[in-house]
PDB file of C-alpha atoms in Angstrom:
ATOM      1  CA  MET A 256      43.975   8.961   9.762  1.00  0.00           C
ATOM      2  CA  PRO A 257      42.668   5.790  11.152  1.00  0.00           C
ATOM      3  CA  PRO A 258      40.188   3.881   8.675  1.00  0.00           C
ATOM      4  CA  LYS A 259      36.666   4.384   9.311  1.00  0.00           C
ATOM      5  CA  SER A 260      34.768   1.134  10.924  1.00  0.00           C
ATOM      6  CA  VAL A 261      33.039  -0.914   8.617  1.00  0.00           C
ATOM      7  CA  ARG A 262      29.618  -1.526   9.745  1.00  0.00           C
ATOM      8  CA  LEU A 263      28.547  -5.053   9.720  1.00  0.00           C
ATOM      9  CA  PRO A 264      25.205  -6.461   8.829  1.00  0.00           C
ATOM     10  CA  PRO A 265      23.255  -8.123  11.931  1.00  0.00           C
ATOM     11  CA  ASP A 266      23.540 -12.041  12.095  1.00  0.00           C
ATOM     12  CA  THR A 267      20.870 -14.474  10.837  1.00  0.00           C
ATOM     13  CA  ALA A 268      19.666 -15.147  14.336  1.00  0.00           C
ATOM     14  CA  THR A 269      19.109 -11.134  15.024  1.00  0.00           C
ATOM     15  CA  ILE A 270      17.627 -10.954  11.424  1.00  0.00           C
ATOM     16  CA  LEU A 271      15.119 -13.621  12.376  1.00  0.00           C
ATOM     17  CA  GLU A 272      14.419 -12.111  15.707  1.00  0.00           C
ATOM     18  CA  ARG A 273      13.871  -8.618  14.529  1.00  0.00           C
ATOM     19  CA  SER A 274      11.575  -9.939  11.375  1.00  0.00           C
ATOM     20  CA  ARG A 275       9.195 -11.949  13.748  1.00  0.00           C
ATOM     21  CA  GLY A 276       8.939  -8.695  15.512  1.00  0.00           C
ATOM     22  CA  VAL A 277       8.198  -6.814  12.606  1.00  0.00           C
ATOM     23  CA  LEU A 278       5.944  -9.443  11.130  1.00  0.00           C
ATOM     24  CA  PHE A 279       3.612  -9.694  14.517  1.00  0.00           C
ATOM     25  CA  VAL A 280       3.608  -5.993  14.992  1.00  0.00           C
ATOM     26  CA  GLN A 281       1.985  -5.429  11.510  1.00  0.00           C
ATOM     27  CA  TRP A 282      -0.735  -7.681  12.469  1.00  0.00           C
ATOM     28  CA  GLU A 283      -1.347  -6.380  15.624  1.00  0.00           C
ATOM     29  CA  GLU A 284      -1.570  -2.718  13.956  1.00  0.00           C
ATOM     30  CA  LEU A 285      -4.238  -4.782  11.523  1.00  0.00           C
ATOM     31  CA  LEU A 286      -6.379  -6.247  14.110  1.00  0.00           C
ATOM     32  CA  ARG A 287      -6.213  -2.733  16.214  1.00  0.00           C
ATOM     33  CA  SER A 288      -7.706  -0.778  13.095  1.00  0.00           C
ATOM     34  CA  ARG A 289     -10.266  -3.189  12.618  1.00  0.00           C
ATOM     35  CA  ARG A 290     -11.635  -2.904  16.091  1.00  0.00           C
ATOM     36  CA  THR A 291     -11.621   0.909  15.447  1.00  0.00           C
ATOM     37  CA  VAL A 292     -13.499   0.721  12.054  1.00  0.00           C
ATOM     38  CA  LEU A 293     -15.950  -1.522  14.003  1.00  0.00           C
ATOM     39  CA  LYS A 294     -16.624   1.527  16.563  1.00  0.00           C
ATOM     40  CA  SER A 295     -16.229   4.239  13.789  1.00  0.00           C
ATOM     41  CA  SER A 296     -17.322   5.005  10.314  1.00  0.00           C
ATOM     42  CA  ASN A 297     -14.339   7.760   9.943  1.00  0.00           C
ATOM     43  CA  PRO A 298     -12.588   8.442   7.323  1.00  0.00           C
ATOM     44  CA  ASP A 299      -9.168   8.350   8.673  1.00  0.00           C
ATOM     45  CA  ASP A 300      -9.956   5.171  10.526  1.00  0.00           C
ATOM     46  CA  ILE A 301     -10.947   3.223   7.441  1.00  0.00           C
ATOM     47  CA  HIS A 302      -7.772   4.573   5.760  1.00  0.00           C
ATOM     48  CA  ASP A 303      -5.645   3.433   8.643  1.00  0.00           C
ATOM     49  CA  LEU A 304      -7.007  -0.016   8.655  1.00  0.00           C
ATOM     50  CA  ARG A 305      -6.558   0.025   4.440  1.00  0.00           C
ATOM     51  CA  VAL A 306      -2.935   1.102   4.892  1.00  0.00           C
ATOM     52  CA  ALA A 307      -2.148  -1.591   7.709  1.00  0.00           C
ATOM     53  CA  SER A 308      -3.631  -4.498   5.474  1.00  0.00           C
ATOM     54  CA  ARG A 309      -1.278  -3.439   2.695  1.00  0.00           C
ATOM     55  CA  ARG A 310       1.851  -2.977   5.202  1.00  0.00           C
ATOM     56  CA  PHE A 311       1.033  -6.384   6.510  1.00  0.00           C
ATOM     57  CA  ARG A 312       0.406  -7.994   3.217  1.00  0.00           C
ATOM     58  CA  ALA A 313       3.849  -6.842   2.265  1.00  0.00           C
ATOM     59  CA  ALA A 314       5.659  -8.386   5.316  1.00  0.00           C
ATOM     60  CA  LEU A 315       3.739 -11.579   4.425  1.00  0.00           C
ATOM     61  CA  GLU A 316       4.941 -11.500   0.966  1.00  0.00           C
ATOM     62  CA  LEU A 317       8.553 -11.045   1.837  1.00  0.00           C
ATOM     63  CA  PHE A 318       8.212 -13.665   4.401  1.00  0.00           C
ATOM     64  CA  TYR A 319       5.839 -16.084   2.180  1.00  0.00           C
ATOM     65  CA  PRO A 320       8.357 -18.428   1.100  1.00  0.00           C
ATOM     66  CA  PHE A 321       9.240 -19.355   4.564  1.00  0.00           C
ATOM     67  CA  ALA A 322       5.753 -19.844   6.027  1.00  0.00           C
ATOM     68  CA  PRO A 323       4.160 -23.153   6.388  1.00  0.00           C
ATOM     69  CA  LYS A 324       2.174 -23.705   3.124  1.00  0.00           C
ATOM     70  CA  GLY A 325      -0.828 -24.384   4.585  1.00  0.00           C
ATOM     71  CA  SER A 326      -1.173 -21.252   6.201  1.00  0.00           C
ATOM     72  CA  ARG A 327       0.271 -18.624   3.838  1.00  0.00           C
ATOM     73  CA  THR A 328      -2.124 -19.799   1.264  1.00  0.00           C
ATOM     74  CA  GLU A 329      -5.087 -18.683   3.504  1.00  0.00           C
ATOM     75  CA  LEU A 330      -3.531 -15.404   5.149  1.00  0.00           C
ATOM     76  CA  LYS A 331      -2.401 -14.351   1.739  1.00  0.00           C
ATOM     77  CA  LYS A 332      -6.058 -14.951   0.587  1.00  0.00           C
ATOM     78  CA  ASP A 333      -7.933 -13.414   3.413  1.00  0.00           C
ATOM     79  CA  VAL A 334      -5.947 -10.254   4.013  1.00  0.00           C
ATOM     80  CA  ARG A 335      -6.074  -9.512   0.258  1.00  0.00           C
ATOM     81  CA  LYS A 336      -9.831  -9.583   0.228  1.00  0.00           C
ATOM     82  CA  LEU A 337      -9.863  -7.255   3.461  1.00  0.00           C
ATOM     83  CA  THR A 338      -7.872  -4.860   1.291  1.00  0.00           C
ATOM     84  CA  ARG A 339     -10.033  -5.221  -1.181  1.00  0.00           C
ATOM     85  CA  LEU A 340     -13.174  -4.948   0.777  1.00  0.00           C
ATOM     86  CA  LEU A 341     -12.228  -1.731   1.520  1.00  0.00           C
ATOM     87  CA  ASP A 342     -11.358   0.074  -1.818  1.00  0.00           C
ATOM     88  CA  ALA A 343     -14.826   1.154  -2.809  1.00  0.00           C
ATOM     89  CA  LEU A 344     -15.483   2.730   0.693  1.00  0.00           C
ATOM     90  CA  ARG A 345     -12.205   4.648   0.380  1.00  0.00           C
ATOM     91  CA  ASN A 346     -12.790   5.916  -3.201  1.00  0.00           C
ATOM     92  CA  ILE A 347     -16.228   7.298  -2.255  1.00  0.00           C
ATOM     93  CA  ASP A 348     -14.615   9.199   0.845  1.00  0.00           C
ATOM     94  CA  GLU A 349     -11.906  10.665  -1.499  1.00  0.00           C
ATOM     95  CA  ALA A 350     -14.464  11.341  -3.901  1.00  0.00           C
ATOM     96  CA  LEU A 351     -16.666  13.349  -1.568  1.00  0.00           C
ATOM     97  CA  ILE A 352     -13.372  15.315  -0.302  1.00  0.00           C
ATOM     98  CA  PHE A 353     -12.795  16.365  -3.865  1.00  0.00           C
ATOM     99  CA  PHE A 354     -16.066  17.223  -4.742  1.00  0.00           C
ATOM    100  CA  THR A 355     -17.265  18.808  -1.288  1.00  0.00           C
ATOM    101  CA  ALA A 356     -14.030  21.190  -1.810  1.00  0.00           C
ATOM    102  CA  ARG A 357     -15.234  22.325  -5.107  1.00  0.00           C
ATOM    103  CA  THR A 358     -18.795  23.157  -3.769  1.00  0.00           C
ATOM    104  CA  GLY A 359     -18.012  26.741  -4.040  1.00  0.00           C
ATOM    105  CA  ARG A 360     -17.577  26.937  -7.630  1.00  0.00           C
ATOM    106  CA  LEU A 361     -19.127  24.005  -8.920  1.00  0.00           C
ATOM    107  CA  ASP A 362     -22.777  23.384  -8.123  1.00  0.00           C
ATOM    108  CA  ASN A 363     -22.448  19.882  -7.390  1.00  0.00           C
ATOM    109  CA  SER A 364     -24.376  19.279  -4.316  1.00  0.00           C
ATOM    110  CA  ALA A 365     -26.439  16.860  -6.045  1.00  0.00           C
ATOM    111  CA  ILE A 366     -23.197  14.695  -6.717  1.00  0.00           C
ATOM    112  CA  CYS A 367     -21.956  14.870  -2.963  1.00  0.00           C
ATOM    113  CA  GLN A 368     -25.333  13.628  -1.644  1.00  0.00           C
ATOM    114  CA  ALA A 369     -25.507  10.935  -3.965  1.00  0.00           C
ATOM    115  CA  LEU A 370     -21.770   9.933  -2.744  1.00  0.00           C
ATOM    116  CA  ALA A 371     -23.270  10.309   0.983  1.00  0.00           C
ATOM    117  CA  GLU A 372     -26.023   7.892   0.259  1.00  0.00           C
ATOM    118  CA  GLN A 373     -23.912   5.519  -1.500  1.00  0.00           C
ATOM    119  CA  ARG A 374     -21.062   5.600   1.331  1.00  0.00           C
ATOM    120  CA  SER A 375     -23.661   4.895   3.703  1.00  0.00           C
ATOM    121  CA  ARG A 376     -24.671   1.553   2.055  1.00  0.00           C
ATOM    122  CA  GLU A 377     -21.107   0.922   1.503  1.00  0.00           C
ATOM    123  CA  TYR A 378     -19.870   1.301   5.111  1.00  0.00           C
ATOM    124  CA  LYS A 379     -22.735  -1.308   6.396  1.00  0.00           C
ATOM    125  CA  ARG A 380     -21.506  -3.801   3.903  1.00  0.00           C
ATOM    126  CA  VAL A 381     -17.835  -3.248   5.227  1.00  0.00           C
ATOM    127  CA  HIS A 382     -19.050  -3.271   8.730  1.00  0.00           C
ATOM    128  CA  LYS A 383     -20.812  -6.660   8.403  1.00  0.00           C
ATOM    129  CA  ALA A 384     -17.712  -7.995   6.518  1.00  0.00           C
ATOM    130  CA  LEU A 385     -15.303  -6.945   8.962  1.00  0.00           C
ATOM    131  CA  THR A 386     -17.766  -8.422  12.034  1.00  0.00           C
ATOM    132  CA  HIS A 387     -17.483 -11.938  10.139  1.00  0.00           C
ATOM    133  CA  PHE A 388     -13.833 -11.563   9.699  1.00  0.00           C
ATOM    134  CA  ASP A 389     -12.174 -14.877  11.220  1.00  0.00           C
ATOM    135  CA  HIS A 390      -9.166 -12.720  13.180  1.00  0.00           C
ATOM    136  CA  CYS A 391      -8.892 -15.783  15.366  1.00  0.00           C
ATOM    137  CA  THR A 392      -8.264 -18.488  13.044  1.00  0.00           C
ATOM    138  CA  LEU A 393      -5.739 -15.940  11.224  1.00  0.00           C
ATOM    139  CA  ASP A 394      -4.107 -14.869  14.168  1.00  0.00           C
ATOM    140  CA  ARG A 395      -3.175 -18.612  14.913  1.00  0.00           C
ATOM    141  CA  LEU A 396      -1.822 -18.891  11.263  1.00  0.00           C
ATOM    142  CA  VAL A 397       0.259 -16.065  11.908  1.00  0.00           C
ATOM    143  CA  ARG A 398       1.467 -17.108  15.376  1.00  0.00           C
ATOM    144  CA  GLU A 399       2.295 -20.360  13.778  1.00  0.00           C
ATOM    145  CA  MET A 400       4.188 -18.156  10.675  1.00  0.00           C
ATOM    146  CA  VAL A 401       6.205 -16.432  13.318  1.00  0.00           C
ATOM    147  CA  ALA A 402       7.073 -19.599  15.116  1.00  0.00           C
ATOM    148  CA  VAL A 403       8.960 -21.248  12.155  1.00  0.00           C
ATOM    149  CA  LEU A 404      11.107 -18.394  11.566  1.00  0.00           C
ATOM    150  CA  ASN A 405      14.116 -19.457  13.399  1.00  0.00           C
ATOM    151  CA  GLU A 406      17.662 -20.661  12.558  1.00  0.00           C
ATOM    152  CA  ASP A 407      16.295 -24.182  11.828  1.00  0.00           C
ATOM    153  CA  LEU A 408      14.928 -22.087   8.626  1.00  0.00           C
ATOM    154  CA  THR A 409      18.274 -21.287   7.227  1.00  0.00           C
ATOM    155  CA  THR A 410      19.566 -24.791   7.663  1.00  0.00           C
ATOM    156  CA  GLU A 411      16.739 -26.724   5.996  1.00  0.00           C
ATOM    157  CA  ARG A 412      17.641 -24.497   2.916  1.00  0.00           C
ATOM    158  CA  ASN A 413      21.198 -24.798   3.077  1.00  0.00           C
ATOM    159  CA  ARG A 414      22.289 -21.773   5.012  1.00  0.00           C
ATOM    160  CA  PHE A 415      20.304 -19.751   2.967  1.00  0.00           C
ATOM    161  CA  SER A 416      21.378 -15.978   3.025  1.00  0.00           C
ATOM    162  CA  LEU A 417      18.695 -13.982   4.423  1.00  0.00           C
ATOM    163  CA  LEU A 418      20.647 -10.755   3.471  1.00  0.00           C
ATOM    164  CA  ALA A 419      21.186 -12.131  -0.341  1.00  0.00           C
ATOM    165  CA  TYR A 420      17.584 -12.581  -0.539  1.00  0.00           C
ATOM    166  CA  PHE A 421      16.426  -9.234   0.789  1.00  0.00           C
ATOM    167  CA  SER A 422      18.851  -7.768  -1.713  1.00  0.00           C
ATOM    168  CA  GLU A 423      17.544  -9.926  -4.627  1.00  0.00           C
ATOM    169  CA  VAL A 424      13.843  -8.649  -3.567  1.00  0.00           C
ATOM    170  CA  SER A 425      14.837  -5.304  -3.656  1.00  0.00           C
ATOM    171  CA  ILE A 426      16.488  -5.277  -7.131  1.00  0.00           C
ATOM    172  CA  ARG A 427      13.418  -7.034  -8.547  1.00  0.00           C
ATOM    173  CA  GLN A 428      10.901  -4.626  -7.304  1.00  0.00           C
ATOM    174  CA  TYR A 429      13.230  -1.613  -8.413  1.00  0.00           C
ATOM    175  CA  MET A 430      13.184  -3.082 -11.953  1.00  0.00           C
ATOM    176  CA  SER A 431       9.608  -2.883 -12.163  1.00  0.00           C
ATOM    177  CA  ILE A 432       9.863   0.908 -10.949  1.00  0.00           C
ATOM    178  CA  HIS A 433      12.515   1.392 -13.779  1.00  0.00           C
ATOM    179  CA  HIS A 434      10.467  -0.475 -16.645  1.00  0.00           C
ATOM    180  CA  SER A 435       7.589   1.566 -15.878  1.00  0.00           C
ATOM    181  CA  LEU A 436       9.466   5.151 -15.158  1.00  0.00           C
ATOM    182  CA  THR A 437      10.763   5.412 -18.764  1.00  0.00           C
ATOM    183  CA  VAL A 438       7.841   5.787 -20.450  1.00  0.00           C
ATOM    184  CA  SER A 439       5.250   7.182 -17.779  1.00  0.00           C
ATOM    185  CA  SER A 440       5.619  11.108 -18.502  1.00  0.00           C
ATOM    186  CA  ALA A 441       3.841  10.563 -21.454  1.00  0.00           C
ATOM    187  CA  PRO A 442       0.161  12.045 -20.677  1.00  0.00           C
ATOM    188  CA  GLU A 443      -1.243   9.013 -22.486  1.00  0.00           C
ATOM    189  CA  GLN A 444       0.409   6.512 -20.868  1.00  0.00           C
ATOM    190  CA  ARG A 445      -2.065   6.252 -17.753  1.00  0.00           C
ATOM    191  CA  ALA A 446      -1.529   2.378 -17.617  1.00  0.00           C
ATOM    192  CA  SER A 447       2.222   2.813 -17.225  1.00  0.00           C
ATOM    193  CA  ARG A 448       1.416   5.316 -14.322  1.00  0.00           C
ATOM    194  CA  HIS A 449      -0.441   2.655 -12.581  1.00  0.00           C
ATOM    195  CA  LYS A 450       1.799  -0.227 -12.611  1.00  0.00           C
ATOM    196  CA  LEU A 451       4.635   2.816 -11.442  1.00  0.00           C
ATOM    197  CA  ARG A 452       2.335   3.698  -8.523  1.00  0.00           C
ATOM    198  CA  ILE A 453       1.923   0.020  -7.166  1.00  0.00           C
ATOM    199  CA  ALA A 454       5.422  -0.628  -7.737  1.00  0.00           C
ATOM    200  CA  ILE A 455       6.662   2.401  -5.854  1.00  0.00           C
ATOM    201  CA  LYS A 456       4.217   1.435  -3.368  1.00  0.00           C
ATOM    202  CA  LYS A 457       5.481  -2.192  -3.055  1.00  0.00           C
ATOM    203  CA  TRP A 458       9.243  -1.335  -3.055  1.00  0.00           C
ATOM    204  CA  ARG A 459       8.357   1.553  -0.017  1.00  0.00           C
ATOM    205  CA  TYR A 460       6.381  -1.038   1.889  1.00  0.00           C
ATOM    206  CA  PHE A 461       9.597  -3.469   1.548  1.00  0.00           C
ATOM    207  CA  LEU A 462      12.211  -0.962   2.665  1.00  0.00           C
ATOM    208  CA  GLU A 463       9.929   0.262   5.644  1.00  0.00           C
ATOM    209  CA  THR A 464       9.683  -3.311   6.593  1.00  0.00           C
ATOM    210  CA  ILE A 465      13.325  -4.389   6.172  1.00  0.00           C
ATOM    211  CA  ALA A 466      14.499  -1.335   7.749  1.00  0.00           C
ATOM    212  CA  PRO A 467      14.185  -1.987  11.388  1.00  0.00           C
ATOM    213  CA  VAL A 468      15.425  -5.823  10.839  1.00  0.00           C
ATOM    214  CA  LEU A 469      18.379  -4.534   9.183  1.00  0.00           C
ATOM    215  CA  GLU A 470      18.739  -1.155  11.522  1.00  0.00           C
ATOM    216  CA  CYS A 471      18.923   0.953   8.086  1.00  0.00           C
ATOM    217  CA  ASN A 472      18.020   4.646   7.687  1.00  0.00           C
ATOM    218  CA  TYR A 473      16.367   5.053   4.585  1.00  0.00           C
ATOM    219  CA  THR A 474      14.475   8.041   5.589  1.00  0.00           C
ATOM    220  CA  HIS A 475      15.776  10.167   2.092  1.00  0.00           C
ATOM    221  CA  ILE A 476      14.388   7.091  -0.161  1.00  0.00           C
ATOM    222  CA  LEU A 477      11.394   6.411   1.801  1.00  0.00           C
ATOM    223  CA  GLY A 478      10.449  10.300   2.036  1.00  0.00           C
ATOM    224  CA  LEU A 479      10.901  10.532  -2.183  1.00  0.00           C
ATOM    225  CA  LEU A 480       8.869   7.177  -2.791  1.00  0.00           C
ATOM    226  CA  LYS A 481       6.117   8.664  -0.373  1.00  0.00           C
ATOM    227  CA  GLU A 482       5.893  11.836  -2.797  1.00  0.00           C
ATOM    228  CA  TYR A 483       5.847   9.916  -6.101  1.00  0.00           C
ATOM    229  CA  GLN A 484       3.241   7.417  -4.437  1.00  0.00           C
ATOM    230  CA  THR A 485       0.871  10.243  -3.076  1.00  0.00           C
ATOM    231  CA  LEU A 486       1.045  12.146  -6.538  1.00  0.00           C
ATOM    232  CA  LEU A 487       0.592   8.968  -8.335  1.00  0.00           C
ATOM    233  CA  GLY A 488      -2.297   8.263  -6.233  1.00  0.00           C
ATOM    234  CA  ARG A 489      -3.795  11.415  -6.687  1.00  0.00           C
ATOM    235  CA  MET A 490      -3.747  10.760 -10.296  1.00  0.00           C
ATOM    236  CA  ASN A 491      -5.051   7.327 -10.064  1.00  0.00           C
ATOM    237  CA  ASP A 492      -8.046   8.692  -8.040  1.00  0.00           C
ATOM    238  CA  ILE A 493      -8.911  11.162 -10.699  1.00  0.00           C
ATOM    239  CA  ASP A 494      -9.327   7.900 -12.861  1.00  0.00           C
ATOM    240  CA  MET A 495     -11.643   6.231  -9.924  1.00  0.00           C
ATOM    241  CA  PHE A 496     -13.732   9.363  -9.746  1.00  0.00           C
ATOM    242  CA  GLU A 497     -14.388   8.927 -13.315  1.00  0.00           C
ATOM    243  CA  GLU A 498     -15.461   5.544 -12.804  1.00  0.00           C
ATOM    244  CA  LEU A 499     -17.604   6.551  -9.799  1.00  0.00           C
ATOM    245  CA  LEU A 500     -19.481   9.154 -11.516  1.00  0.00           C
ATOM    246  CA  CYS A 501     -20.649   6.798 -13.735  1.00  0.00           C
ATOM    247  CA  THR A 502     -22.788   5.028 -11.213  1.00  0.00           C
ATOM    248  CA  LEU A 503     -24.550   7.622  -9.876  1.00  0.00           C
ATOM    249  CA  ALA A 504     -27.502   9.599 -11.235  1.00  0.00           C
ATOM    250  CA  PHE A 505     -27.565  13.409 -11.174  1.00  0.00           C
ATOM    251  CA  PRO A 506     -28.136  16.259 -13.850  1.00  0.00           C
ATOM    252  CA  PRO A 507     -26.426  16.272 -16.863  1.00  0.00           C
ATOM    253  CA  VAL A 508     -25.231  19.901 -16.362  1.00  0.00           C
ATOM    254  CA  GLU A 509     -23.598  18.829 -12.928  1.00  0.00           C
ATOM    255  CA  ARG A 510     -21.755  15.923 -14.881  1.00  0.00           C
ATOM    256  CA  LYS A 511     -20.354  17.960 -17.110  1.00  0.00           C
ATOM    257  CA  ARG A 512     -19.014  20.441 -14.587  1.00  0.00           C
ATOM    258  CA  ALA A 513     -17.718  17.326 -12.772  1.00  0.00           C
ATOM    259  CA  GLU A 514     -15.630  16.085 -15.833  1.00  0.00           C
ATOM    260  CA  ALA A 515     -14.388  19.184 -16.672  1.00  0.00           C
ATOM    261  CA  ALA A 516     -13.089  19.832 -13.013  1.00  0.00           C
ATOM    262  CA  LEU A 517     -11.558  16.027 -13.142  1.00  0.00           C
ATOM    263  CA  LEU A 518      -9.871  16.605 -16.471  1.00  0.00           C
ATOM    264  CA  ALA A 519      -8.384  20.248 -15.240  1.00  0.00           C
ATOM    265  CA  GLU A 520      -7.182  18.300 -12.285  1.00  0.00           C
ATOM    266  CA  TYR A 521      -5.495  15.559 -13.837  1.00  0.00           C
ATOM    267  CA  ALA A 522      -3.661  17.971 -16.258  1.00  0.00           C
ATOM    268  CA  PHE A 523      -2.382  20.189 -13.334  1.00  0.00           C
ATOM    269  CA  LEU A 524      -1.113  16.638 -11.387  1.00  0.00           C
ATOM    270  CA  MET A 525       0.012  15.476 -14.793  1.00  0.00           C
ATOM    271  CA  LYS A 526       2.592  18.717 -14.793  1.00  0.00           C
ATOM    272  CA  ASP A 527       3.514  18.071 -11.061  1.00  0.00           C
ATOM    273  CA  PHE A 528       4.439  14.337 -12.157  1.00  0.00           C
ATOM    274  CA  THR A 529       6.913  15.348 -14.986  1.00  0.00           C
ATOM    275  CA  ASP A 530       8.524  18.217 -12.751  1.00  0.00           C
ATOM    276  CA  LEU A 531       8.993  15.312 -10.213  1.00  0.00           C
ATOM    277  CA  VAL A 532      10.367  13.003 -12.803  1.00  0.00           C
ATOM    278  CA  GLU A 533      13.050  15.512 -14.016  1.00  0.00           C
ATOM    279  CA  GLN A 534      13.623  16.944 -10.849  1.00  0.00           C
ATOM    280  CA  LYS A 535      13.820  14.120  -8.527  1.00  0.00           C
ATOM    281  CA  PRO A 536      14.718  11.237 -10.068  1.00  0.00           C
ATOM    282  CA  LEU A 537      14.179   7.764  -8.482  1.00  0.00           C
ATOM    283  CA  ALA A 538      17.810   5.948  -8.146  1.00  0.00           C
ATOM    284  CA  TYR A 539      18.107   2.368  -6.764  1.00  0.00           C
ATOM    285  CA  THR A 540      19.072   2.237  -3.066  1.00  0.00           C
ATOM    286  CA  PHE A 541      19.886  -0.881  -0.861  1.00  0.00           C
ATOM    287  CA  ILE A 542      22.460  -0.493   1.983  1.00  0.00           C
ATOM    288  CA  PHE A 543      23.156  -2.697   5.109  1.00  0.00           C
TER     289      PHE A 543
END
């Protein structure tokens, strides 16, 4: 039988061209989502903007070593600030979903009302900040960064291998997952699960970024990472809801019921997480 053809990785020029496209597409999606949120307070739109900012940050982080020093610092700082701007509003939205879904068996209308009032105030703050977000200056910086991603870059860096660079980043990110995963199944290890969630999110965004650049199919591992990230995200939400309740004023009886609901939910999620780790362990993957 004839030997199977070996799939060759794309050349440097192709990798750079695709990288420019990916970086710019992520930026355009962030700008589009920002315009949508300025017109709408819909929780899904706010979630989309938060995700878009995180995806762009992941792409920016990947190509950060090759960006002009002046632009990369400002970009990183301002986009991180945008993501953090949305954190409180997103937590309130998720808390409203959680407690509203339990209204039938929990008399928590005071909680939902307090959350709704807090959301109104928070959205006004977010809307004001998004209005003053200097997207024009940042757009120029993104275009400058995209422009310098060319073959001169590899010459200046002694023919720096982009494939080797991607592989090194992937290994480093997976190792962060591996270190946290070994202890995260213990119930008391909330901090380890928090680190694991962040590490998984970073590796997932990295693989999503390079998949179109290298034309690789990461469908299986991305699906598994999303499953882990979703479950760990729900567990982290419980921690955020507990902190959020401390900022609200409502009757002690309702507070006790709310705290009991959070405790029960976390126990349920903890079992799901333990089962996931045992049944679908995460293994390292990097192909081209």
